[in-house]
């Protein structure tokens, strides 16, 4: 090294500082694992799981494929920033190796390589690396330009909302934005003065920086480049840019079988990595049905958890509709984290359920369906009646488990973060179900469905009524003819995103009428506003959400709105100017009286025999 | 020739031929103004047509309606029956009345007297209106009294169990109607007594949140219902109606004064549907549209504290009666007279300006 | 010294003293869920409540008892709530009953 190299120190100090802080933080988060590593983790560490993790790090940490799938322009922005930078780091290493024949160098050598070796054009390989590095830089600069555009006009990037950042994040952002333009100018100055360079830096140097009077600027620009790099690294471990290294570690840990804790531990194990792996990309903001009313979206919630301040109200207000978790490009377990936070808020809550009955209705013969309409089902007698009529029409026998008194399934408690209390209710219902002889459990409430399916571990299969009715239609035990009715269908959060049941309701509606397509449906559907997932959202805020959802549903041509959740129906029906019905009601009234007559006659004939 | 020249500046168009519309027309006509009534139904009368008898004195609704109609006919007030008006267009100082693409009338002043609508009880699905035949609204029960529909229980049921639910679609934020409809309380008392008069052996329960007996002699009626008719008043809300024994309904409620839940089997459940707006005004600079009300829409807004019926932002547009909010018949009559006076003042002030 | 027996006793004063300030824990609950103040004790919540059939849990009464400072009774009864939300669905005044009951149930120290 002949030239003065003092300017590399800001970068080196910042880099070492970031490395040290990261190491300390990660060790602190992993403290319990390091003390007692699980054998599962160790065995997975040296298996194909690590390779799968590397693949995911590449596809998500660098290429950002999941963001790309949701939003191409935004995906390209993230991809060009991350991949470009990565290309330059890898390329820099190879270039220095190629040039010096030596693999190991000080970290600064590759970063400021052009300054030290402006004339490295040696054969085709040297030319290749020059252009390769310029291409990487161009990629980053493109991403940077898009990022700046996104800050000024977010609509250009196809998003409606961007995260509002705190001071430290804005400082980090400023340094990050300065790094690459400074590098471009510094390299161009060097090439302008000394000749050489790739298609970008070299060309810029030749056209703008050949004048000898600019020679004095070369070193200051390399200083500025180093300073901005160093400053960025100093703030990195305390800003959202911590997500860059953390996301990679998170992917590894996940593939090694580590799972997030049920209780809130924001500085421990996988939860700590999840909280710090969020890049605040803003996809969760864009899909949130409540974005106009409240800044409680996951990006803000995770940021509050990182700072340890104000997360309580953010956790309580959220609707838990699951839209953000569906959209999250790094698949963070947002609902679980939110429930853990709620559990922490209400840790003093305690419940006593010894009063509940443990004996259900007595039925000696085996029936087809054990019907559970749930708490909300009681408020929807029309749905229950329609469903029972349909069961009769399809020749299914049933017992209504909670016709007299409804014991809650437990999910509302779970949604409040009270997992242990929820399990007490599950025990009660399990003992009621045990006494019954039925082929399947059918529920009209998607909230119950989710709970029964995921957490009850029952011996009999659990279905939502839309699934059972669909199978009746497919098997021919129910027959419908396509009528002229036009429906718009509202996907309940708990049935759609939470239980991935989209097809059955649609098949049912298409069997008897026309289903209209909506601006937001299926996994992108909005919450009706009545979600039990929110604890503290006020009525007026809920009603504002409902009217927004109704705007999506009340499309031209729609004669009625159909849904399959008693809560959604109750809520939408109160506010809508169109009739709002449950699937079962729609199907029951579209039954042709003539067919019903034929069926009754057939049944009577069978009974006579 | 400009169309404004067709408009007789002194003529008053009244939209709605119910008690408010008729009374406003009568007062204005008596004071020498030329008045027309536009009524979308084929007959005058509005909601009064469907009522059997009136609280608190039990006057037959048909008598009152008959007397009103007679006066309207005697004064030869021009009637446009079966005529809907869906928007108004300001032309000069006056108004054109439109239905769809056609002008159906012109006037210097328009008085809205479109009245109220009854809350659609099907929106409170848990009470089973439209699902169980023994669930009626208060309006349905009046039709039963008028022998236009049968009792929902058979003739063998001499001692029916009957429940009245107050505040169905009133004082309920969830239904978008936070207001008190104020006359359902006394209507329920009146109807409970009437039911007892038909079936002396019946057991009648009224489920209320608060009993608002604000009018003269309402409180006395309430006491009479308790003491002379044996109606039981239970302060509490109904949870839901479900099929019960035989054709009966099984009803769950909370008796808030006892602090205990209660169950009962009913032969008839009457829902006291609240009063809600029939239309909302979409006001533009020179036009006023009557639109279907949406969730949470309010009644017609009038100006300030002192004006009886001058509609906000519109000169020469007035509102009379229950389209401005729940009102009893005596209140509607008093209001109609006050609005008529305001219309007179307005017309006189126009003339004064013209002379000056 | 043994208490003197006069052959009669006084019943404790049952009157609520409204001029003393609310208990801090009551105030905390009201602050955390201000919609509680909108309760008019119509009883709709209790009418739909399953727990209320078997236990003395009735939300509107808990609100009255909260105002009266009967923190322990409120805490005990709120523990029977299953949080199903039926009451909140039907409440005409838009009270966030689930959140209120969560807060009320935390008024008692948890049982071991």
PDB file of N, CA, C and O in Angstrom, chain A residues 359-374 384 387-388 391-392 395-404 432-444 452 460:
ATOM      1  N   UNK A 359     -72.317 -32.339  30.891  1.00  0.00           N
ATOM      2  CA  UNK A 359     -73.108 -33.363  30.206  1.00  0.00           C
ATOM      3  C   UNK A 359     -73.894 -32.714  29.083  1.00  0.00           C
ATOM      4  O   UNK A 359     -74.584 -31.717  29.288  1.00  0.00           O
ATOM      5  N   UNK A 360     -73.773 -33.276  27.900  1.00  0.00           N
ATOM      6  CA  UNK A 360     -74.465 -32.721  26.734  1.00  0.00           C
ATOM      7  C   UNK A 360     -75.800 -33.404  26.514  1.00  0.00           C
ATOM      8  O   UNK A 360     -76.268 -34.166  27.360  1.00  0.00           O
ATOM      9  N   UNK A 361     -76.445 -33.115  25.354  1.00  0.00           N
ATOM     10  CA  UNK A 361     -77.717 -33.776  25.051  1.00  0.00           C
ATOM     11  C   UNK A 361     -77.516 -35.285  24.899  1.00  0.00           C
ATOM     12  O   UNK A 361     -76.470 -35.742  24.449  1.00  0.00           O
ATOM     13  N   UNK A 362     -78.537 -36.036  25.325  1.00  0.00           N
ATOM     14  CA  UNK A 362     -78.396 -37.492  25.308  1.00  0.00           C
ATOM     15  C   UNK A 362     -78.982 -38.048  24.014  1.00  0.00           C
ATOM     16  O   UNK A 362     -80.127 -37.793  23.675  1.00  0.00           O
ATOM     17  N   UNK A 363     -78.167 -38.740  23.280  1.00  0.00           N
ATOM     18  CA  UNK A 363     -78.613 -39.357  22.016  1.00  0.00           C
ATOM     19  C   UNK A 363     -77.978 -40.737  21.967  1.00  0.00           C
ATOM     20  O   UNK A 363     -76.763 -40.878  22.036  1.00  0.00           O
ATOM     21  N   UNK A 364     -78.810 -41.743  21.883  1.00  0.00           N
ATOM     22  CA  UNK A 364     -78.257 -43.100  21.970  1.00  0.00           C
ATOM     23  C   UNK A 364     -77.801 -43.622  20.610  1.00  0.00           C
ATOM     24  O   UNK A 364     -76.782 -44.292  20.510  1.00  0.00           O
ATOM     25  N   UNK A 365     -78.529 -43.254  19.543  1.00  0.00           N
ATOM     26  CA  UNK A 365     -78.145 -43.807  18.248  1.00  0.00           C
ATOM     27  C   UNK A 365     -77.104 -42.905  17.582  1.00  0.00           C
ATOM     28  O   UNK A 365     -77.023 -41.718  17.869  1.00  0.00           O
ATOM     29  N   UNK A 366     -76.365 -43.494  16.668  1.00  0.00           N
ATOM     30  CA  UNK A 366     -75.315 -42.749  16.002  1.00  0.00           C
ATOM     31  C   UNK A 366     -75.919 -41.810  14.952  1.00  0.00           C
ATOM     32  O   UNK A 366     -76.791 -42.207  14.181  1.00  0.00           O
ATOM     33  N   UNK A 367     -75.471 -40.557  14.955  1.00  0.00           N
ATOM     34  CA  UNK A 367     -75.965 -39.603  13.966  1.00  0.00           C
ATOM     35  C   UNK A 367     -74.827 -39.212  13.025  1.00  0.00           C
ATOM     36  O   UNK A 367     -73.671 -39.529  13.272  1.00  0.00           O
ATOM     37  N   UNK A 368     -75.203 -38.534  11.942  1.00  0.00           N
ATOM     38  CA  UNK A 368     -74.179 -38.102  10.986  1.00  0.00           C
ATOM     39  C   UNK A 368     -73.429 -36.886  11.506  1.00  0.00           C
ATOM     40  O   UNK A 368     -72.214 -36.822  11.463  1.00  0.00           O
ATOM     41  N   UNK A 369     -74.207 -35.927  11.994  1.00  0.00           N
ATOM     42  CA  UNK A 369     -73.609 -34.625  12.289  1.00  0.00           C
ATOM     43  C   UNK A 369     -73.827 -34.235  13.742  1.00  0.00           C
ATOM     44  O   UNK A 369     -74.925 -34.339  14.256  1.00  0.00           O
ATOM     45  N   UNK A 370     -72.745 -33.801  14.362  1.00  0.00           N
ATOM     46  CA  UNK A 370     -72.847 -33.156  15.660  1.00  0.00           C
ATOM     47  C   UNK A 370     -72.732 -31.661  15.368  1.00  0.00           C
ATOM     48  O   UNK A 370     -71.683 -31.188  14.932  1.00  0.00           O
ATOM     49  N   UNK A 371     -73.837 -30.946  15.547  1.00  0.00           N
ATOM     50  CA  UNK A 371     -73.869 -29.538  15.142  1.00  0.00           C
ATOM     51  C   UNK A 371     -73.507 -28.637  16.317  1.00  0.00           C
ATOM     52  O   UNK A 371     -74.053 -28.770  17.415  1.00  0.00           O
ATOM     53  N   UNK A 372     -72.549 -27.741  16.075  1.00  0.00           N
ATOM     54  CA  UNK A 372     -72.128 -26.777  17.103  1.00  0.00           C
ATOM     55  C   UNK A 372     -72.265 -25.399  16.482  1.00  0.00           C
ATOM     56  O   UNK A 372     -71.530 -25.048  15.564  1.00  0.00           O
ATOM     57  N   UNK A 373     -73.246 -24.630  16.962  1.00  0.00           N
ATOM     58  CA  UNK A 373     -73.463 -23.324  16.334  1.00  0.00           C
ATOM     59  C   UNK A 373     -72.709 -22.206  17.049  1.00  0.00           C
ATOM     60  O   UNK A 373     -72.617 -21.097  16.531  1.00  0.00           O
ATOM     61  N   UNK A 374     -72.198 -22.515  18.241  1.00  0.00           N
ATOM     62  CA  UNK A 374     -71.371 -21.526  18.939  1.00  0.00           C
ATOM     63  C   UNK A 374     -72.184 -20.409  19.559  1.00  0.00           C
ATOM     64  O   UNK A 374     -73.398 -20.299  19.363  1.00  0.00           O
ATOM     65  N   UNK A 384     -79.205 -21.238  11.499  1.00  0.00           N
ATOM     66  CA  UNK A 384     -79.336 -22.559  12.109  1.00  0.00           C
ATOM     67  C   UNK A 384     -80.528 -23.305  11.509  1.00  0.00           C
ATOM     68  O   UNK A 384     -80.427 -24.484  11.173  1.00  0.00           O
ATOM     69  N   UNK A 387     -79.809 -24.389   7.958  1.00  0.00           N
ATOM     70  CA  UNK A 387     -78.858 -25.498   7.906  1.00  0.00           C
ATOM     71  C   UNK A 387     -79.548 -26.810   8.261  1.00  0.00           C
ATOM     72  O   UNK A 387     -79.329 -27.846   7.617  1.00  0.00           O
ATOM     73  N   UNK A 388     -80.408 -26.757   9.283  1.00  0.00           N
ATOM     74  CA  UNK A 388     -81.114 -27.977   9.681  1.00  0.00           C
ATOM     75  C   UNK A 388     -82.034 -28.453   8.555  1.00  0.00           C
ATOM     76  O   UNK A 388     -82.136 -29.652   8.294  1.00  0.00           O
ATOM     77  N   UNK A 391     -79.814 -30.130   6.031  1.00  0.00           N
ATOM     78  CA  UNK A 391     -79.403 -31.463   6.499  1.00  0.00           C
ATOM     79  C   UNK A 391     -80.519 -32.468   6.213  1.00  0.00           C
ATOM     80  O   UNK A 391     -80.290 -33.572   5.745  1.00  0.00           O
ATOM     81  N   UNK A 392     -81.741 -32.027   6.510  1.00  0.00           N
ATOM     82  CA  UNK A 392     -82.889 -32.903   6.290  1.00  0.00           C
ATOM     83  C   UNK A 392     -83.018 -33.241   4.808  1.00  0.00           C
ATOM     84  O   UNK A 392     -83.209 -34.392   4.443  1.00  0.00           O
ATOM     85  N   UNK A 395     -80.587 -35.676   3.739  1.00  0.00           N
ATOM     86  CA  UNK A 395     -80.683 -36.960   4.413  1.00  0.00           C
ATOM     87  C   UNK A 395     -79.640 -37.171   5.502  1.00  0.00           C
ATOM     88  O   UNK A 395     -79.249 -38.290   5.786  1.00  0.00           O
ATOM     89  N   UNK A 396     -79.184 -36.084   6.096  1.00  0.00           N
ATOM     90  CA  UNK A 396     -78.198 -36.210   7.176  1.00  0.00           C
ATOM     91  C   UNK A 396     -78.916 -36.087   8.528  1.00  0.00           C
ATOM     92  O   UNK A 396     -79.755 -35.210   8.711  1.00  0.00           O
ATOM     93  N   UNK A 397     -78.606 -36.987   9.451  1.00  0.00           N
ATOM     94  CA  UNK A 397     -79.188 -36.866  10.797  1.00  0.00           C
ATOM     95  C   UNK A 397     -78.241 -36.045  11.658  1.00  0.00           C
ATOM     96  O   UNK A 397     -77.035 -36.025  11.437  1.00  0.00           O
ATOM     97  N   UNK A 398     -78.804 -35.332  12.631  1.00  0.00           N
ATOM     98  CA  UNK A 398     -77.950 -34.447  13.411  1.00  0.00           C
ATOM     99  C   UNK A 398     -78.392 -34.337  14.859  1.00  0.00           C
ATOM    100  O   UNK A 398     -79.555 -34.594  15.190  1.00  0.00           O
ATOM    101  N   UNK A 399     -77.445 -33.961  15.705  1.00  0.00           N
ATOM    102  CA  UNK A 399     -77.726 -33.573  17.091  1.00  0.00           C
ATOM    103  C   UNK A 399     -77.146 -32.184  17.276  1.00  0.00           C
ATOM    104  O   UNK A 399     -76.012 -31.930  16.865  1.00  0.00           O
ATOM    105  N   UNK A 400     -77.933 -31.277  17.852  1.00  0.00           N
ATOM    106  CA  UNK A 400     -77.450 -29.912  18.075  1.00  0.00           C
ATOM    107  C   UNK A 400     -76.836 -29.841  19.479  1.00  0.00           C
ATOM    108  O   UNK A 400     -77.538 -29.811  20.472  1.00  0.00           O
ATOM    109  N   UNK A 401     -75.515 -29.822  19.516  1.00  0.00           N
ATOM    110  CA  UNK A 401     -74.806 -29.960  20.792  1.00  0.00           C
ATOM    111  C   UNK A 401     -75.080 -28.791  21.737  1.00  0.00           C
ATOM    112  O   UNK A 401     -75.263 -28.985  22.936  1.00  0.00           O
ATOM    113  N   UNK A 402     -75.087 -27.575  21.202  1.00  0.00           N
ATOM    114  CA  UNK A 402     -75.230 -26.422  22.105  1.00  0.00           C
ATOM    115  C   UNK A 402     -76.550 -25.686  21.874  1.00  0.00           C
ATOM    116  O   UNK A 402     -76.597 -24.481  21.839  1.00  0.00           O
ATOM    117  N   UNK A 403     -77.622 -26.471  21.717  1.00  0.00           N
ATOM    118  CA  UNK A 403     -78.918 -25.837  21.485  1.00  0.00           C
ATOM    119  C   UNK A 403     -79.390 -25.105  22.743  1.00  0.00           C
ATOM    120  O   UNK A 403     -79.952 -24.011  22.656  1.00  0.00           O
ATOM    121  N   UNK A 404     -79.144 -25.675  23.895  1.00  0.00           N
ATOM    122  CA  UNK A 404     -79.613 -25.060  25.138  1.00  0.00           C
ATOM    123  C   UNK A 404     -78.681 -23.949  25.612  1.00  0.00           C
ATOM    124  O   UNK A 404     -79.023 -22.800  25.596  1.00  0.00           O
ATOM    125  N   UNK A 432     -68.172 -32.784  26.590  1.00  0.00           N
ATOM    126  CA  UNK A 432     -69.519 -32.809  26.012  1.00  0.00           C
ATOM    127  C   UNK A 432     -69.534 -33.611  24.721  1.00  0.00           C
ATOM    128  O   UNK A 432     -70.469 -34.357  24.443  1.00  0.00           O
ATOM    129  N   UNK A 433     -68.471 -33.446  23.935  1.00  0.00           N
ATOM    130  CA  UNK A 433     -68.411 -34.100  22.630  1.00  0.00           C
ATOM    131  C   UNK A 433     -68.170 -35.599  22.785  1.00  0.00           C
ATOM    132  O   UNK A 433     -68.695 -36.416  22.047  1.00  0.00           O
ATOM    133  N   UNK A 434     -67.397 -35.951  23.811  1.00  0.00           N
ATOM    134  CA  UNK A 434     -67.038 -37.352  24.034  1.00  0.00           C
ATOM    135  C   UNK A 434     -68.274 -38.236  24.192  1.00  0.00           C
ATOM    136  O   UNK A 434     -68.292 -39.378  23.761  1.00  0.00           O
ATOM    137  N   UNK A 435     -69.310 -37.680  24.825  1.00  0.00           N
ATOM    138  CA  UNK A 435     -70.511 -38.479  25.073  1.00  0.00           C
ATOM    139  C   UNK A 435     -71.344 -38.718  23.831  1.00  0.00           C
ATOM    140  O   UNK A 435     -72.329 -39.448  23.877  1.00  0.00           O
ATOM    141  N   UNK A 436     -70.988 -38.103  22.709  1.00  0.00           N
ATOM    142  CA  UNK A 436     -71.825 -38.175  21.519  1.00  0.00           C
ATOM    143  C   UNK A 436     -71.296 -39.194  20.525  1.00  0.00           C
ATOM    144  O   UNK A 436     -70.096 -39.422  20.424  1.00  0.00           O
ATOM    145  N   UNK A 437     -72.225 -39.769  19.779  1.00  0.00           N
ATOM    146  CA  UNK A 437     -71.813 -40.662  18.694  1.00  0.00           C
ATOM    147  C   UNK A 437     -72.157 -39.978  17.390  1.00  0.00           C
ATOM    148  O   UNK A 437     -73.323 -39.922  17.030  1.00  0.00           O
ATOM    149  N   UNK A 438     -71.164 -39.484  16.741  1.00  0.00           N
ATOM    150  CA  UNK A 438     -71.435 -38.799  15.475  1.00  0.00           C
ATOM    151  C   UNK A 438     -70.283 -39.036  14.518  1.00  0.00           C
ATOM    152  O   UNK A 438     -69.163 -39.342  14.937  1.00  0.00           O
ATOM    153  N   UNK A 439     -70.573 -38.891  13.221  1.00  0.00           N
ATOM    154  CA  UNK A 439     -69.529 -39.079  12.207  1.00  0.00           C
ATOM    155  C   UNK A 439     -68.629 -37.866  12.100  1.00  0.00           C
ATOM    156  O   UNK A 439     -67.461 -37.969  11.774  1.00  0.00           O
ATOM    157  N   UNK A 440     -69.230 -36.692  12.313  1.00  0.00           N
ATOM    158  CA  UNK A 440     -68.414 -35.486  12.170  1.00  0.00           C
ATOM    159  C   UNK A 440     -68.979 -34.356  13.015  1.00  0.00           C
ATOM    160  O   UNK A 440     -70.156 -34.376  13.392  1.00  0.00           O
ATOM    161  N   UNK A 441     -68.121 -33.404  13.314  1.00  0.00           N
ATOM    162  CA  UNK A 441     -68.554 -32.204  14.020  1.00  0.00           C
ATOM    163  C   UNK A 441     -68.660 -31.090  12.976  1.00  0.00           C
ATOM    164  O   UNK A 441     -67.741 -30.880  12.210  1.00  0.00           O
ATOM    165  N   UNK A 442     -69.815 -30.432  12.956  1.00  0.00           N
ATOM    166  CA  UNK A 442     -70.000 -29.336  12.002  1.00  0.00           C
ATOM    167  C   UNK A 442     -70.300 -28.063  12.768  1.00  0.00           C
ATOM    168  O   UNK A 442     -71.107 -28.061  13.693  1.00  0.00           O
ATOM    169  N   UNK A 443     -69.597 -27.000  12.401  1.00  0.00           N
ATOM    170  CA  UNK A 443     -69.851 -25.732  13.074  1.00  0.00           C
ATOM    171  C   UNK A 443     -70.188 -24.652  12.052  1.00  0.00           C
ATOM    172  O   UNK A 443     -69.689 -24.666  10.933  1.00  0.00           O
ATOM    173  N   UNK A 444     -71.068 -23.744  12.459  1.00  0.00           N
ATOM    174  CA  UNK A 444     -71.446 -22.649  11.565  1.00  0.00           C
ATOM    175  C   UNK A 444     -70.563 -21.436  11.794  1.00  0.00           C
ATOM    176  O   UNK A 444     -70.693 -20.440  11.102  1.00  0.00           O
ATOM    177  N   UNK A 452     -61.572 -25.756  17.003  1.00  0.00           N
ATOM    178  CA  UNK A 452     -61.796 -27.206  17.053  1.00  0.00           C
ATOM    179  C   UNK A 452     -60.744 -27.939  16.227  1.00  0.00           C
ATOM    180  O   UNK A 452     -60.226 -28.971  16.631  1.00  0.00           O
ATOM    181  N   UNK A 460     -63.166 -37.179  15.934  1.00  0.00           N
ATOM    182  CA  UNK A 460     -63.997 -37.076  14.719  1.00  0.00           C
ATOM    183  C   UNK A 460     -63.591 -35.848  13.911  1.00  0.00           C
ATOM    184  O   UNK A 460     -63.077 -34.887  14.475  1.00  0.00           O
TER     185      UNK A 460
END
